[in-house]
Amino acid sequence: MAEIIFIGTGSGKTSLSRFHSSFLISTSRYNLLVDAGDGVSKALLSQGIDCTKIDGILFTHLHPDHYTGIAALIVQMKMYNRKDQLDIFVNSELVDVIKNFLINSYLFPERMEFSISYNQLNDNNQFKINDEINVLPRQNTHLTPISELPEYKRHSFSCSSFLLGVEDKHIHYTGDIGNKDDLLLFREFNPDFLITEITHINLSDILDSLDEDNLAEKIFFTHISDEDGERIEEFLTCLPDNLVKKFVIAQDGLKIPI
Ligand SMILES: [Zn+2]
Ligand SMILES: [Zn+2]
């Protein structure tokens, strides 16, 4: 049976109780890690997940809490004598950044016993990872404010949210977003699950969007800072019982059958 395993549920702030946000989609034939920020190797280790069993890594964007853990993770794979190809899935504008990051970490392809396959994602083009998993990327507004800085015009500011198709279920993963409109990016698909970050939006924005749209059957909060506890509790206590059941505050290690 397929499942989602929350590897980290923290925000960009380093925390002793949550690793940075990342989760694993595990099916009978494929393990897809979604985001791999700083410390992801230790997060996997602490949950007893063998890093050599990860088949592919999908990236939302290039803030350090979402991608810089990949170099250390590949070092672990190398030390555990991985032989199987590793797939990387990332927006076409960011492929070279990841490649160069690994080369600049002295992870030269000639010196590795496994190959890395780079798969370019493009907006609104569904990418089929295998028969069980596909991903539909769409840009969100998380990086829009910094994309307007004239000195950095040459950089890519790609930041994706994903609709993940896993067997017959649809999961909307917001990644990091910019405003409440981003919550509705995949509304026409009526996702079964919404995994939403809560650092860059107000929890009341989720309620406002719920007025407009069902959003999803179940809504998981992630990207949670240590000081968010009170904010979430206040939010949940104001809700009617039928709505409270819709929300889950994700913790590191939480497993959800799909
Ligand atoms: Zn983040
Ligand atoms: Zn971010």
Short mmCIF file of C-alpha atoms in Angstrom, two decimals, residues 16-201:
data_model
loop_
_atom_site.label_atom_id
_atom_site.label_comp_id
_atom_site.label_asym_id
_atom_site.label_seq_id
_atom_site.Cartn_x
_atom_site.Cartn_y
_atom_site.Cartn_z
CA LEU A 16 15.30 20.72 17.89
CA SER A 17 11.82 19.25 17.53
CA ARG A 18 11.25 19.27 13.77
CA PHE A 19 13.50 18.77 10.77
CA HIS A 20 13.00 21.03 7.75
CA SER A 21 9.93 20.21 5.60
CA SER A 22 10.17 17.09 3.49
CA PHE A 23 8.09 13.97 2.94
CA LEU A 24 8.39 10.62 1.27
CA ILE A 25 5.84 9.08 -1.05
CA SER A 26 6.38 5.38 -0.75
CA THR A 27 4.68 2.92 -3.08
CA SER A 28 5.42 -0.75 -3.68
CA ARG A 29 7.79 0.17 -6.50
CA TYR A 30 9.10 3.68 -5.89
CA ASN A 31 10.22 5.95 -3.06
CA LEU A 32 9.96 9.63 -3.96
CA LEU A 33 11.42 12.19 -1.58
CA VAL A 34 9.79 15.60 -1.91
CA ASP A 35 12.30 18.33 -0.98
CA ALA A 36 15.65 17.66 0.66
CA GLY A 37 16.70 20.61 2.81
CA ASP A 38 19.51 21.00 5.26
CA GLY A 39 19.75 17.98 7.59
CA VAL A 40 17.56 15.64 5.55
CA SER A 41 20.09 12.77 5.88
CA LYS A 42 19.83 12.92 9.65
CA ALA A 43 16.04 13.24 9.45
CA LEU A 44 15.87 10.03 7.38
CA LEU A 45 18.29 8.27 9.72
CA SER A 46 16.29 9.27 12.79
CA GLN A 47 13.22 7.64 11.23
CA GLY A 48 14.98 4.44 10.27
CA ILE A 49 14.64 5.11 6.55
CA ASP A 50 17.45 3.68 4.45
CA CYS A 51 18.62 6.54 2.21
CA THR A 52 19.82 4.13 -0.48
CA LYS A 53 16.17 3.08 -0.99
CA ILE A 54 15.16 6.53 -2.22
CA ASP A 55 14.58 6.29 -5.97
CA GLY A 56 13.95 9.94 -6.76
CA ILE A 57 13.97 13.44 -5.31
CA LEU A 58 11.51 16.16 -6.34
CA PHE A 59 12.27 19.81 -5.55
CA THR A 60 9.86 22.70 -5.10
CA HIS A 61 12.39 25.56 -4.97
CA LEU A 62 15.89 26.42 -3.89
CA HIS A 63 15.63 27.88 -0.42
CA PRO A 64 18.16 26.03 1.75
CA ASP A 65 15.50 24.38 3.93
CA HIS A 66 14.25 22.65 0.75
CA TYR A 67 17.32 21.60 -1.22
CA THR A 68 20.79 21.99 0.29
CA GLY A 69 20.58 18.60 2.06
CA ILE A 70 20.93 16.85 -1.27
CA ALA A 71 24.75 17.00 -1.33
CA ALA A 72 25.15 15.39 2.09
CA LEU A 73 22.43 12.87 1.18
CA ILE A 74 24.30 11.82 -1.94
CA VAL A 75 27.49 11.48 0.11
CA GLN A 76 25.59 9.04 2.38
CA MET A 77 24.32 7.09 -0.64
CA LYS A 78 27.90 6.88 -1.91
CA MET A 79 29.24 5.66 1.44
CA TYR A 80 26.53 2.99 1.60
CA ASN A 81 27.62 1.78 -1.86
CA ARG A 82 24.47 2.66 -3.72
CA LYS A 83 24.44 1.25 -7.25
CA ASP A 84 20.96 2.16 -8.50
CA GLN A 85 20.31 5.29 -10.50
CA LEU A 86 18.95 8.28 -8.58
CA ASP A 87 16.31 10.40 -10.33
CA ILE A 88 16.09 14.15 -9.77
CA PHE A 89 12.94 16.05 -10.74
CA VAL A 90 13.13 19.81 -10.81
CA ASN A 91 11.94 22.76 -12.87
CA SER A 92 13.91 23.02 -16.12
CA GLU A 93 15.37 26.41 -15.07
CA LEU A 94 16.92 24.92 -11.93
CA VAL A 95 18.54 21.76 -13.28
CA ASP A 96 21.96 23.37 -13.79
CA VAL A 97 21.92 24.90 -10.32
CA ILE A 98 21.50 21.44 -8.74
CA LYS A 99 24.10 19.93 -11.08
CA ASN A 100 26.62 22.65 -10.23
CA PHE A 101 25.88 22.42 -6.53
CA LEU A 102 26.80 18.73 -6.62
CA ILE A 103 29.90 19.30 -8.75
CA ASN A 104 30.98 22.09 -6.40
CA SER A 105 30.54 19.62 -3.55
CA TYR A 106 33.10 17.41 -5.40
CA LEU A 107 30.44 14.83 -6.23
CA PHE A 108 31.80 14.13 -9.71
CA PRO A 109 29.79 11.65 -11.81
CA GLU A 110 33.00 9.80 -12.78
CA ARG A 111 33.67 9.04 -9.13
CA MET A 112 30.24 7.70 -8.25
CA GLU A 113 29.02 4.14 -8.56
CA PHE A 114 25.50 5.27 -9.38
CA SER A 115 24.23 7.65 -11.98
CA ILE A 116 21.99 10.67 -11.46
CA SER A 117 19.25 11.22 -13.99
CA TYR A 118 18.03 14.82 -14.25
CA ASN A 119 14.39 15.18 -15.27
CA GLN A 120 13.16 18.63 -16.25
CA LEU A 121 9.72 19.70 -15.12
CA ASN A 122 7.77 22.38 -16.92
CA ASP A 123 4.71 24.21 -15.72
CA ASN A 124 1.38 22.58 -16.44
CA ASN A 125 3.05 19.58 -18.05
CA GLN A 126 2.23 16.43 -16.19
CA PHE A 127 5.35 14.33 -15.67
CA LYS A 128 4.87 10.61 -15.28
CA ILE A 129 7.44 9.22 -12.85
CA ASN A 130 6.14 5.66 -13.27
CA ASP A 131 2.77 3.89 -13.59
CA GLU A 132 1.88 4.79 -10.00
CA ILE A 133 3.15 8.35 -9.53
CA ASN A 134 2.85 11.49 -11.64
CA VAL A 135 3.43 15.14 -10.90
CA LEU A 136 1.83 18.29 -12.26
CA PRO A 137 3.85 21.44 -11.41
CA ARG A 138 2.51 24.98 -11.29
CA GLN A 139 4.35 28.15 -10.30
CA ASN A 140 3.28 29.91 -7.13
CA THR A 141 4.05 33.41 -5.82
CA HIS A 142 6.48 32.56 -2.99
CA LEU A 143 9.51 34.10 -4.71
CA THR A 144 7.74 36.85 -6.64
CA PRO A 145 8.85 39.68 -4.28
CA ILE A 146 12.56 38.86 -4.59
CA SER A 147 12.34 38.19 -8.33
CA GLU A 148 11.91 41.92 -8.88
CA LEU A 149 15.35 42.86 -7.53
CA PRO A 150 17.19 44.28 -10.55
CA GLU A 151 20.65 43.01 -9.48
CA TYR A 152 19.49 39.39 -9.63
CA LYS A 153 17.51 39.37 -12.86
CA ARG A 154 19.71 36.62 -14.30
CA HIS A 155 18.64 34.15 -11.61
CA SER A 156 15.72 31.82 -11.88
CA PHE A 157 13.01 32.34 -9.29
CA SER A 158 11.08 29.23 -10.13
CA CYS A 159 8.99 28.04 -7.20
CA SER A 160 6.55 25.20 -7.75
CA SER A 161 3.54 23.74 -6.06
CA PHE A 162 2.65 20.21 -7.10
CA LEU A 163 -0.37 18.09 -7.74
CA LEU A 164 0.91 14.59 -7.12
CA GLY A 165 -1.07 11.73 -8.54
CA VAL A 166 -0.41 8.58 -6.52
CA GLU A 167 -2.37 5.58 -7.74
CA ASP A 168 -5.94 6.97 -7.82
CA LYS A 169 -5.40 9.80 -5.30
CA HIS A 170 -4.49 13.45 -5.79
CA ILE A 171 -2.26 15.29 -3.33
CA HIS A 172 -1.76 19.04 -3.55
CA TYR A 173 1.56 19.99 -1.96
CA THR A 174 1.88 23.75 -1.68
CA GLY A 175 5.62 23.80 -0.97
CA ASP A 176 6.36 27.35 0.16
CA ILE A 177 3.78 29.80 -1.16
CA GLY A 178 3.23 33.54 -1.25
CA ASN A 179 -0.43 34.21 -0.69
CA LYS A 180 -3.80 32.56 -0.22
CA ASP A 181 -4.56 32.35 -3.95
CA ASP A 182 -1.80 29.76 -4.14
CA LEU A 183 -3.99 27.47 -2.01
CA LEU A 184 -6.39 27.19 -4.94
CA LEU A 185 -3.83 26.40 -7.65
CA PHE A 186 -5.24 22.92 -8.27
CA ARG A 187 -8.86 23.48 -7.30
CA GLU A 188 -10.25 21.93 -10.50
CA PHE A 189 -8.83 18.55 -9.47
CA ASN A 190 -10.60 18.37 -6.08
CA PRO A 191 -7.49 16.98 -4.38
CA ASP A 192 -7.94 14.25 -1.77
CA PHE A 193 -5.16 15.67 0.39
CA LEU A 194 -3.75 19.16 0.78
CA ILE A 195 -0.34 19.41 2.41
CA THR A 196 0.10 23.10 3.11
CA GLU A 197 2.87 25.13 4.60
CA ILE A 198 1.73 27.58 7.25
CA THR A 199 4.67 29.99 7.55
CA HIS A 200 3.86 32.35 4.68
CA ILE A 201 0.07 32.42 4.98
#
